[in-house]
JSON list of C-alpha atoms in Angstrom, two decimals:
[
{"chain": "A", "resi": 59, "resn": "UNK", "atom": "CA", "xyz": [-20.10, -7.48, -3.35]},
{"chain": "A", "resi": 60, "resn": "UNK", "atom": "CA", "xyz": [-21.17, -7.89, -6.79]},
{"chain": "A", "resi": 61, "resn": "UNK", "atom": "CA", "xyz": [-23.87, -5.47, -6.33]},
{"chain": "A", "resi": 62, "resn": "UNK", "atom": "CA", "xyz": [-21.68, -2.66, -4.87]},
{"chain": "A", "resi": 63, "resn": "UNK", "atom": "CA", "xyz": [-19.12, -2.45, -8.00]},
{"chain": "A", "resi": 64, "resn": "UNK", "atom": "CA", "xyz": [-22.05, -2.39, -9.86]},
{"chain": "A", "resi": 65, "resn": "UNK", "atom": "CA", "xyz": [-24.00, 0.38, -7.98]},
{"chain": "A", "resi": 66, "resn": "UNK", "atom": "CA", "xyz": [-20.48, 1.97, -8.67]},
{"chain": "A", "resi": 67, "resn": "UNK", "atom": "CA", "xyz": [-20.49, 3.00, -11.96]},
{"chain": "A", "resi": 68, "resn": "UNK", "atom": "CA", "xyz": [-21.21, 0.08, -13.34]},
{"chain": "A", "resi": 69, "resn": "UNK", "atom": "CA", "xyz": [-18.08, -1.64, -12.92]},
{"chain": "A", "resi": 70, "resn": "UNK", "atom": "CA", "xyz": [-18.20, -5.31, -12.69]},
{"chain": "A", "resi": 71, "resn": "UNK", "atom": "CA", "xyz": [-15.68, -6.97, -9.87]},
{"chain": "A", "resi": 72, "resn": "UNK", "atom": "CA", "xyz": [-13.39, -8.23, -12.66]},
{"chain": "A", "resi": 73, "resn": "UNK", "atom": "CA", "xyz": [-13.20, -4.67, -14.14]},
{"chain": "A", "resi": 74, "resn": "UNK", "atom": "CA", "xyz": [-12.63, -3.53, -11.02]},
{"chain": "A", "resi": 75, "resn": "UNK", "atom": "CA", "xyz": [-10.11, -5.47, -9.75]},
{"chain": "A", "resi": 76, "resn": "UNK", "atom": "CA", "xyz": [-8.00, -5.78, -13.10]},
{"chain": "A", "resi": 77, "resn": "UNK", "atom": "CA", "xyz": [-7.31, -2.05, -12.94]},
{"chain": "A", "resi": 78, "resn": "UNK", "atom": "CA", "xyz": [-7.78, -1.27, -9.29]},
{"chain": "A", "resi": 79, "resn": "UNK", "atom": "CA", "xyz": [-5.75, 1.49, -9.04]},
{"chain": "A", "resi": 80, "resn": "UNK", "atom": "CA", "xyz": [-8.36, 4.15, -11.22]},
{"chain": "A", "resi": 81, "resn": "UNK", "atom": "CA", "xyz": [-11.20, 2.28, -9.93]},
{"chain": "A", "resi": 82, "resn": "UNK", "atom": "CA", "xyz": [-10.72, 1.71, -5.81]},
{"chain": "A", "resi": 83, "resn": "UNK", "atom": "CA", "xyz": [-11.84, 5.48, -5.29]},
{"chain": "A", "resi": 84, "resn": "UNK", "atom": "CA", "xyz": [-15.39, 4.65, -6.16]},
{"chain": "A", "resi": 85, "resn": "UNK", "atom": "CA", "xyz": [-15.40, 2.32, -2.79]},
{"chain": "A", "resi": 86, "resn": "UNK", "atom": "CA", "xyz": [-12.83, 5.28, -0.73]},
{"chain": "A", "resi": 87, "resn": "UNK", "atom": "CA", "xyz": [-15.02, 8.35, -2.24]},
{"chain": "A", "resi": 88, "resn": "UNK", "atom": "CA", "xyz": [-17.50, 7.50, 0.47]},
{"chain": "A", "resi": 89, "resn": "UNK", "atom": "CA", "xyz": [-15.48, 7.20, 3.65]},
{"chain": "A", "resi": 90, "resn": "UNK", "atom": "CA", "xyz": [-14.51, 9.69, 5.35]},
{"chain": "A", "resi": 91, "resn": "UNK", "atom": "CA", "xyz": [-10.99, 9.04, 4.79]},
{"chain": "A", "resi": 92, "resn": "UNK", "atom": "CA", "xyz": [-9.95, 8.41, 1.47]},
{"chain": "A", "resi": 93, "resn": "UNK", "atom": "CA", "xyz": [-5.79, 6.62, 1.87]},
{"chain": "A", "resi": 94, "resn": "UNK", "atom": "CA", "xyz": [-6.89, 2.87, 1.48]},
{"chain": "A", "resi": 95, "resn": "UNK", "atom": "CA", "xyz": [-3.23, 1.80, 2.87]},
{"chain": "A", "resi": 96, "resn": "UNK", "atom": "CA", "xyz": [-4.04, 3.64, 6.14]},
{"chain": "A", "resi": 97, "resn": "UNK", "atom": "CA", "xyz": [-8.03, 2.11, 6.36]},
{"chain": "A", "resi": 98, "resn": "UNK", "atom": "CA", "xyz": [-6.07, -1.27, 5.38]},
{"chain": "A", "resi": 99, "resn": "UNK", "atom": "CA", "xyz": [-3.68, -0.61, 8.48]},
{"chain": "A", "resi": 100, "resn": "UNK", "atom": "CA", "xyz": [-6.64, 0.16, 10.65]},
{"chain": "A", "resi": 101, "resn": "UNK", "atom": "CA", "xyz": [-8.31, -3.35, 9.63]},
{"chain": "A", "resi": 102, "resn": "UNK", "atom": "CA", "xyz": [-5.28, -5.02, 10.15]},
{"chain": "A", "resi": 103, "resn": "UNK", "atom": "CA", "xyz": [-5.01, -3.98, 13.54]},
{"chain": "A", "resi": 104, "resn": "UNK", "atom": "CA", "xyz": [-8.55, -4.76, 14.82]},
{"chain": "A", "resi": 105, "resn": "UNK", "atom": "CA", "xyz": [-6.94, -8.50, 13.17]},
{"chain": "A", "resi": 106, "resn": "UNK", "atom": "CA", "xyz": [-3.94, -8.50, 15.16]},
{"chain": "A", "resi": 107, "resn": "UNK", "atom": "CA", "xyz": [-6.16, -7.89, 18.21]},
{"chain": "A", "resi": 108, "resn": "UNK", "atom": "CA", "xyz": [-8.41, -10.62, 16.90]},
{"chain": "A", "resi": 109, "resn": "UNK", "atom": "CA", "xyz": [-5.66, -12.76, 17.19]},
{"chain": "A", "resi": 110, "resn": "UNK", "atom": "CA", "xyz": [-4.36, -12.42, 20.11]},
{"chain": "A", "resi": 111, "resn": "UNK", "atom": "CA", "xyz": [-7.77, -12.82, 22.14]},
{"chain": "A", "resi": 112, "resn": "UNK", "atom": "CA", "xyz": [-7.61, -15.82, 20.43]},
{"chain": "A", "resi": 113, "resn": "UNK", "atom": "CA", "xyz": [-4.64, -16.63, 21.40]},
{"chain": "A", "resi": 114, "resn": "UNK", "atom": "CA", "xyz": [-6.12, -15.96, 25.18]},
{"chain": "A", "resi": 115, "resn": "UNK", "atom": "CA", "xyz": [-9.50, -18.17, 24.28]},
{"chain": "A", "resi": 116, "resn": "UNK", "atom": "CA", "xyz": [-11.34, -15.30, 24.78]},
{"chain": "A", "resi": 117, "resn": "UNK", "atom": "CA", "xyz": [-12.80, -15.77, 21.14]},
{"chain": "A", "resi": 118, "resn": "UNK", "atom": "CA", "xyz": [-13.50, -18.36, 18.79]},
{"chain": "A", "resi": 119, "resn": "UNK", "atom": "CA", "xyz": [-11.71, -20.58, 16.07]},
{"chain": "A", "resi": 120, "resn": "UNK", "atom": "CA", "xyz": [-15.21, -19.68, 13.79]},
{"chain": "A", "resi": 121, "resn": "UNK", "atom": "CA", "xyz": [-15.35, -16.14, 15.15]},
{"chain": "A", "resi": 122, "resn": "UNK", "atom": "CA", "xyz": [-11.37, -15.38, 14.49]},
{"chain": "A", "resi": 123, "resn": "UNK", "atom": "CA", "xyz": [-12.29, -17.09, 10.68]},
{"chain": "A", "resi": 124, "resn": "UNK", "atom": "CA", "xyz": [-14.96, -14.42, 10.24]},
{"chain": "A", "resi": 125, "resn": "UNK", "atom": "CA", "xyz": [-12.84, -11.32, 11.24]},
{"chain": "A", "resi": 126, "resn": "UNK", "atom": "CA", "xyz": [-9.94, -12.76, 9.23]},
{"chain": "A", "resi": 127, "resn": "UNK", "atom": "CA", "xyz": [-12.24, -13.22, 6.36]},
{"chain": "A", "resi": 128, "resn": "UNK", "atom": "CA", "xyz": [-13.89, -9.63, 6.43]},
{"chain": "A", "resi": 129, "resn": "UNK", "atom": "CA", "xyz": [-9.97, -8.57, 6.99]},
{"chain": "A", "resi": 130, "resn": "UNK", "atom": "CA", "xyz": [-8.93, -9.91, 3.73]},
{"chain": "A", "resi": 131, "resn": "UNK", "atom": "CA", "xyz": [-11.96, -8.73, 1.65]},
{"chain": "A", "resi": 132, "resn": "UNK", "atom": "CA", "xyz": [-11.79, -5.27, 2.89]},
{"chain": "A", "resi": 133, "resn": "UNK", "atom": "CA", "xyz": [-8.06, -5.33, 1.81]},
{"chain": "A", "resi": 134, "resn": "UNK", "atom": "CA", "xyz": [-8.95, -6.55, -1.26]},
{"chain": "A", "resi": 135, "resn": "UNK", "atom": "CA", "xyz": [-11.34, -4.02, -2.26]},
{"chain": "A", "resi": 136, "resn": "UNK", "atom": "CA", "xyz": [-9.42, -1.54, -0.93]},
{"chain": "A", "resi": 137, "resn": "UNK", "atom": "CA", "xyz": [-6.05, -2.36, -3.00]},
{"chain": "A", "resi": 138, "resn": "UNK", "atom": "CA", "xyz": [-3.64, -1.91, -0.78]},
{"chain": "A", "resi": 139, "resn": "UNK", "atom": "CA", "xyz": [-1.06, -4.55, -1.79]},
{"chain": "A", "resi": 140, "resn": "UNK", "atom": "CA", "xyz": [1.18, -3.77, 0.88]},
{"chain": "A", "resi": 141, "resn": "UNK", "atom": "CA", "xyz": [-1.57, -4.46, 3.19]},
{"chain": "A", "resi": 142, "resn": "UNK", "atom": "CA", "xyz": [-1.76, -7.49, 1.80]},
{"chain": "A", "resi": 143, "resn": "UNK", "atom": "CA", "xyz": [1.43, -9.10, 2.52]},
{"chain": "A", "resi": 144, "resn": "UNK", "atom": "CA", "xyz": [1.26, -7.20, 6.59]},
{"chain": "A", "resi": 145, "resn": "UNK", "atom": "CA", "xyz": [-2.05, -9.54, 6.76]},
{"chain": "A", "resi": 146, "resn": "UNK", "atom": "CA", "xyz": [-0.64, -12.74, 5.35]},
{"chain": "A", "resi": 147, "resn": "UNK", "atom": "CA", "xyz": [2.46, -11.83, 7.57]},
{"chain": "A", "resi": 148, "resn": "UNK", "atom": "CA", "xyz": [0.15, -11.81, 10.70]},
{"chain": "A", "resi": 149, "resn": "UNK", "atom": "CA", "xyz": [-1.26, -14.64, 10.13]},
{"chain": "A", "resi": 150, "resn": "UNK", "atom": "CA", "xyz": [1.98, -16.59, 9.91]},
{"chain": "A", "resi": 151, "resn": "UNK", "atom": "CA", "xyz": [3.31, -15.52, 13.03]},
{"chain": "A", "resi": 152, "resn": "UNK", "atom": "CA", "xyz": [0.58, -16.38, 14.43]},
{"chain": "A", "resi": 153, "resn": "UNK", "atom": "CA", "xyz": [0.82, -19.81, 13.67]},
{"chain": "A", "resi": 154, "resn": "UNK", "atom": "CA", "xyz": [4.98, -19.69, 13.77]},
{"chain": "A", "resi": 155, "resn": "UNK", "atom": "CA", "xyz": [6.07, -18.80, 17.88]},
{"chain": "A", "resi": 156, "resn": "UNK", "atom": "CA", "xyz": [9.58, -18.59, 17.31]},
{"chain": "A", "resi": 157, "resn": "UNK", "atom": "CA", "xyz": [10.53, -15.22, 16.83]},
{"chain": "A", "resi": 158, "resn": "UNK", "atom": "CA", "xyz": [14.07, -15.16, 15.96]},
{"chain": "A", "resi": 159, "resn": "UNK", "atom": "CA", "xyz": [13.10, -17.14, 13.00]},
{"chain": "A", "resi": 160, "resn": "UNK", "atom": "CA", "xyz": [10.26, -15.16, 11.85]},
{"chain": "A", "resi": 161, "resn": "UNK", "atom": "CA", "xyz": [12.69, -11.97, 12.29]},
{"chain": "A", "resi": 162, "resn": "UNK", "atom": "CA", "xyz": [15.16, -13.97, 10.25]},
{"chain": "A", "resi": 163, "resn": "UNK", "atom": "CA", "xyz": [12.56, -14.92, 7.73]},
{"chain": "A", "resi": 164, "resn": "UNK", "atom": "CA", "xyz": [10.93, -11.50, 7.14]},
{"chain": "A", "resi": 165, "resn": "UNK", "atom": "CA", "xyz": [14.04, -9.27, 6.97]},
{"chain": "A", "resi": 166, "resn": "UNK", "atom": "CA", "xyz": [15.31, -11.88, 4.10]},
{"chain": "A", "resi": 167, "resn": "UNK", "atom": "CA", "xyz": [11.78, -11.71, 2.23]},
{"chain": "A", "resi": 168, "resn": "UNK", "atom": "CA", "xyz": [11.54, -8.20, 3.03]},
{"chain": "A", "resi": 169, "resn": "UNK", "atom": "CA", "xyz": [14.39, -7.08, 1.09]},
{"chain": "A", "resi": 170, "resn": "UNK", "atom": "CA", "xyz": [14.15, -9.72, -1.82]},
{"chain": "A", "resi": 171, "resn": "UNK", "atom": "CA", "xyz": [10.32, -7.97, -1.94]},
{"chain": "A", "resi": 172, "resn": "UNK", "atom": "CA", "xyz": [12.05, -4.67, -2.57]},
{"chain": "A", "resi": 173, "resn": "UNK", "atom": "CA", "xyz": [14.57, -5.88, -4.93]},
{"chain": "A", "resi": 174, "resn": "UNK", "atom": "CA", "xyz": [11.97, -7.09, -7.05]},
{"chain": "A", "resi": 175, "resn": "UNK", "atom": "CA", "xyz": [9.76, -3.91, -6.56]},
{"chain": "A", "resi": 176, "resn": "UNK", "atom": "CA", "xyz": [12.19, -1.39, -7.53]},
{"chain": "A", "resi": 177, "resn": "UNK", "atom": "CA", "xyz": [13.41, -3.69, -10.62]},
{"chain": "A", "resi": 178, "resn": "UNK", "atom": "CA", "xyz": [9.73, -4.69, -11.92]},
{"chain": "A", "resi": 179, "resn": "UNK", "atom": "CA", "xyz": [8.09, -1.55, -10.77]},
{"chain": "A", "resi": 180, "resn": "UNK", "atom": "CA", "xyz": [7.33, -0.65, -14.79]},
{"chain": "A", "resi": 181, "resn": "UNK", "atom": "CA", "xyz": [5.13, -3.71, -15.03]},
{"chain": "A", "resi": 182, "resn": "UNK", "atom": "CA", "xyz": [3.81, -4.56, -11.65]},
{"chain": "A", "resi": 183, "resn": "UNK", "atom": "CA", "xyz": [2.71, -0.65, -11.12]},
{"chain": "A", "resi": 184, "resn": "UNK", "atom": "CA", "xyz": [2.57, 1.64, -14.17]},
{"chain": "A", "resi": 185, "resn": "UNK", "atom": "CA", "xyz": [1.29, 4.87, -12.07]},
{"chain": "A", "resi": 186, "resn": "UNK", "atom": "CA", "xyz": [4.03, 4.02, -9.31]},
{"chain": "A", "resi": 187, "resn": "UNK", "atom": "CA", "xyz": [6.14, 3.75, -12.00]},
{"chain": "A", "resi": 188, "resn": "UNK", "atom": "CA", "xyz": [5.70, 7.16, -13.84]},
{"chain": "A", "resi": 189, "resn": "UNK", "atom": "CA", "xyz": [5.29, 8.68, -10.26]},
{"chain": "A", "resi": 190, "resn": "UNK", "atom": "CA", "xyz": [8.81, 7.49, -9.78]},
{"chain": "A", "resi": 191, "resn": "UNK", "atom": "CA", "xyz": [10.48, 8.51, -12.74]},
{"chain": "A", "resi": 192, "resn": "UNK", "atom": "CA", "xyz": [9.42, 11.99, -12.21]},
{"chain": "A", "resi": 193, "resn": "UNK", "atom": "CA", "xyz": [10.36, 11.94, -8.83]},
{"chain": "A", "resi": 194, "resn": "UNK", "atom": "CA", "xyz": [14.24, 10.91, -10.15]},
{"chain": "A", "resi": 195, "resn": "UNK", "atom": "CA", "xyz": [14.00, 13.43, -12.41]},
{"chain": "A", "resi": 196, "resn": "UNK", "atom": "CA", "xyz": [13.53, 16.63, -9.90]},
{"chain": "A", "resi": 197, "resn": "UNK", "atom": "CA", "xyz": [15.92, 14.56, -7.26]},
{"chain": "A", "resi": 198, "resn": "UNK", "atom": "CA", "xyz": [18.54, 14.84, -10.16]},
{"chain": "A", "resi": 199, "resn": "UNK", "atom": "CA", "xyz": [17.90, 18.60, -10.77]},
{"chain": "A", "resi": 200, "resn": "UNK", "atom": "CA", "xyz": [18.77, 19.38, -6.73]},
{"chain": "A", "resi": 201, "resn": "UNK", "atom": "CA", "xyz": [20.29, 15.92, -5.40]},
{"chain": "A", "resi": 202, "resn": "UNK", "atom": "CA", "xyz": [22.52, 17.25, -2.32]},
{"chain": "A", "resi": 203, "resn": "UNK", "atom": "CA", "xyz": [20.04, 19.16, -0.08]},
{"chain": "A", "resi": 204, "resn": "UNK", "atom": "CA", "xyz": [16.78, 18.53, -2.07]},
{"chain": "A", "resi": 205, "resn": "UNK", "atom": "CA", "xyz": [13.18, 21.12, -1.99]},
{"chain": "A", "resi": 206, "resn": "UNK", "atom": "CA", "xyz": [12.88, 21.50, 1.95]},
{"chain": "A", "resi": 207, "resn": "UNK", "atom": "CA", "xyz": [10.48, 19.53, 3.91]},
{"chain": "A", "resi": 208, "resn": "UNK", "atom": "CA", "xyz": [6.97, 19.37, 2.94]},
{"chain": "A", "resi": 209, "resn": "UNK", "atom": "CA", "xyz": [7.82, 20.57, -0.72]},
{"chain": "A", "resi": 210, "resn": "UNK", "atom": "CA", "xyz": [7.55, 17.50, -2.77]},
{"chain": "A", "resi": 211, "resn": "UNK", "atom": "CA", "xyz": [3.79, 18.33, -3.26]},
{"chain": "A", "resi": 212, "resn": "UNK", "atom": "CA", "xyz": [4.80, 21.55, -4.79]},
{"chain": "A", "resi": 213, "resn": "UNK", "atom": "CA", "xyz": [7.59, 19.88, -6.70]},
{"chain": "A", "resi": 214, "resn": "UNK", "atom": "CA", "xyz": [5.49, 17.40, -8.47]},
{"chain": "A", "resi": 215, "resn": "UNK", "atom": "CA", "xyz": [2.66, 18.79, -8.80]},
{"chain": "A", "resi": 216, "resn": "UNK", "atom": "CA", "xyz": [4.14, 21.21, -11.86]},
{"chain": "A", "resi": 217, "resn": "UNK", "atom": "CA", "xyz": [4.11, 17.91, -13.67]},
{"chain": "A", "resi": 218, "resn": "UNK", "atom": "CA", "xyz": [1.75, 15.39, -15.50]},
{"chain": "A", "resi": 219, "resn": "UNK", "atom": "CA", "xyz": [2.22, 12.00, -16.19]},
{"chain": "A", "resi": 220, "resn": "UNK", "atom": "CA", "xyz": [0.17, 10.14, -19.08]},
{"chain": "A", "resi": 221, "resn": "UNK", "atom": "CA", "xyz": [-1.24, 6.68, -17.90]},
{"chain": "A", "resi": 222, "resn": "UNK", "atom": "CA", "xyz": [-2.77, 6.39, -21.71]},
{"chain": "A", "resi": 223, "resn": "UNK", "atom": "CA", "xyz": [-3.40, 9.27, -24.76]},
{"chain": "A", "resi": 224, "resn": "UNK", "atom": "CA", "xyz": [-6.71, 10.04, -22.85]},
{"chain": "A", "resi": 225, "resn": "UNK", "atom": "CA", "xyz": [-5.77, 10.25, -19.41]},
{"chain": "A", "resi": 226, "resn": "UNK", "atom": "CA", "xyz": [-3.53, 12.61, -17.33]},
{"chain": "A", "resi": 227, "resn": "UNK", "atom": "CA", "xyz": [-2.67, 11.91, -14.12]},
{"chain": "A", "resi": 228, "resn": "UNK", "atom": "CA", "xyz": [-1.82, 14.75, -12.36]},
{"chain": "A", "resi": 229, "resn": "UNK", "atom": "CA", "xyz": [0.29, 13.96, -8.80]},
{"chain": "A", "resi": 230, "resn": "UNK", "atom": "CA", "xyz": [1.55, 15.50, -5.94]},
{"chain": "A", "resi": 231, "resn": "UNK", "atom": "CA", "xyz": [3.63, 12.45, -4.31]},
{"chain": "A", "resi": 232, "resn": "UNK", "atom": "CA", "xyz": [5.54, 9.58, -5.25]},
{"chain": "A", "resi": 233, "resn": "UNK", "atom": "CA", "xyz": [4.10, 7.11, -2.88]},
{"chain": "A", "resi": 234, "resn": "UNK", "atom": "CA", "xyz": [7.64, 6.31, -1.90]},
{"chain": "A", "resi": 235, "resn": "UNK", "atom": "CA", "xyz": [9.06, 7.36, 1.89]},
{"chain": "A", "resi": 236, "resn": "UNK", "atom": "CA", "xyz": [12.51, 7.12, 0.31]},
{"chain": "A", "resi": 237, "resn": "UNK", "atom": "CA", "xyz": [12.33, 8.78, -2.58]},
{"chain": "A", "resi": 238, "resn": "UNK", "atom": "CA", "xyz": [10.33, 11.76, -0.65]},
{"chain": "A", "resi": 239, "resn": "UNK", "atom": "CA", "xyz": [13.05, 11.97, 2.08]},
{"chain": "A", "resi": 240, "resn": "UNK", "atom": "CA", "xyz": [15.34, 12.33, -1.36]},
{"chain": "A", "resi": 241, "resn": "UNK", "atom": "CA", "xyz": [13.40, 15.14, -2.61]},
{"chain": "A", "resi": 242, "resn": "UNK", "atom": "CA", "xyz": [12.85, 16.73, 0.40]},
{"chain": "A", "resi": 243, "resn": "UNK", "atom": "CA", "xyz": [16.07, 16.41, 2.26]},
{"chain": "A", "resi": 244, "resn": "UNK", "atom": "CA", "xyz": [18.30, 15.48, -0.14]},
{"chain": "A", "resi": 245, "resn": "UNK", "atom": "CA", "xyz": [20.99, 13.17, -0.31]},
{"chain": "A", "resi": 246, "resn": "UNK", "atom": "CA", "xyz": [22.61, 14.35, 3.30]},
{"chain": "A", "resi": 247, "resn": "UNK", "atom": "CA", "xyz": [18.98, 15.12, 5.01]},
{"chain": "A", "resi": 248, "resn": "UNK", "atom": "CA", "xyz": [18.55, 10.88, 3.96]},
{"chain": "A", "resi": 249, "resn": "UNK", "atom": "CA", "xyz": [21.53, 9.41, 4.82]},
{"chain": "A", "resi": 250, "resn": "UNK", "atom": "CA", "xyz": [21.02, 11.23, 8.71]},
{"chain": "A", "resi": 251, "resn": "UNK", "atom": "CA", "xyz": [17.80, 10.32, 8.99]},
{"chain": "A", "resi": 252, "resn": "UNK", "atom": "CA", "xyz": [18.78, 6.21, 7.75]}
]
């Protein structure tokens, strides 16, 4: 792997994973799609499937180590942090049968995982962040009914945010369901939808 972040713009694997975020399009620029979450999803699944031919003894202990393996360095290289914690979910119910505790167990984690996203989001995600706080802004400006559906793009897009004095980051989305049902919808479109 070294010698791909290098190919790609010379970018060692510690630059590239210490600012992931401005760097992981290198590695998405040459797939045809370019959402890492959704390739991460796609990954995941082929895991899950992995799993439970495992599960069956259709595959291997070794082979089932390998496509785990691949699974996690794909997800790493592909940033998706969200990904992330689906795969390490995965692999503990795999190895956890009881469901009504797992349910139990990832509802509670879940929401404490939110908590601490929305309160820490300034230092865990600084793009997130100022994606965010411009998203609040324009929900403020038309809270009730918000833009219509399918107009956050237009919305946000007016805007820049600066990630440093020598880079704009110009956005159409929040990367936030909520906070685009908000701006779309509105406080009364969200609360029928929840």
């Amino acid at each position: 792997t070294v010698f791909i972040f290098e190919a790609l713009n010379h970018l060692s694997a510690f630059e590239y994973f210490t600012n992931i975020k401005l760097n992981n399009h290198y590695i998405r620029d040459w797939l045809p799609y370019t959402h890492a979450t959704y390739y991460s999803f796609f990954i995941i699944l082929g895991n899950y499937f992995a799993f439970r031919l495992k599960k069956h003894n259709e595959i291997s202990k070794l082979f089932l180590l390998l496509i785990s393996s691949i699974t996690l360095i794909a997800i790493l290289i592909l940033g998706s942090r969200i990904a992330l914690i689906l795969f390490l979910i995965l692999i503990i119910s795999f190895f956890f049968e009881k469901i009504k505790v797992l349910i139990r167990y990832y509802l509670s984690a879940g929401f404490a995982l939110t908590v601490i996203l929305v309160l820490y989001i300034d230092k865990l995600d600084v793009i997130r962040s100022e994606l965010w706080s411009v998203s609040y802004k324009a929900i403020a400006e038309n809270p009730i009914l918000g833009y219509g559906i399918g107009l956050s793009n237009k919305v946000l897009n007016t805007d820049h945010v600066y990630i440093t004095e020598n880079s704009v980051l110009t956005y159409n989305h929040p990367h936030n369901q909520f906070i685009v049902f908000l701006l779309e919808l509105g406080l009364v479109g969200t609360l029928l939808i929840l």
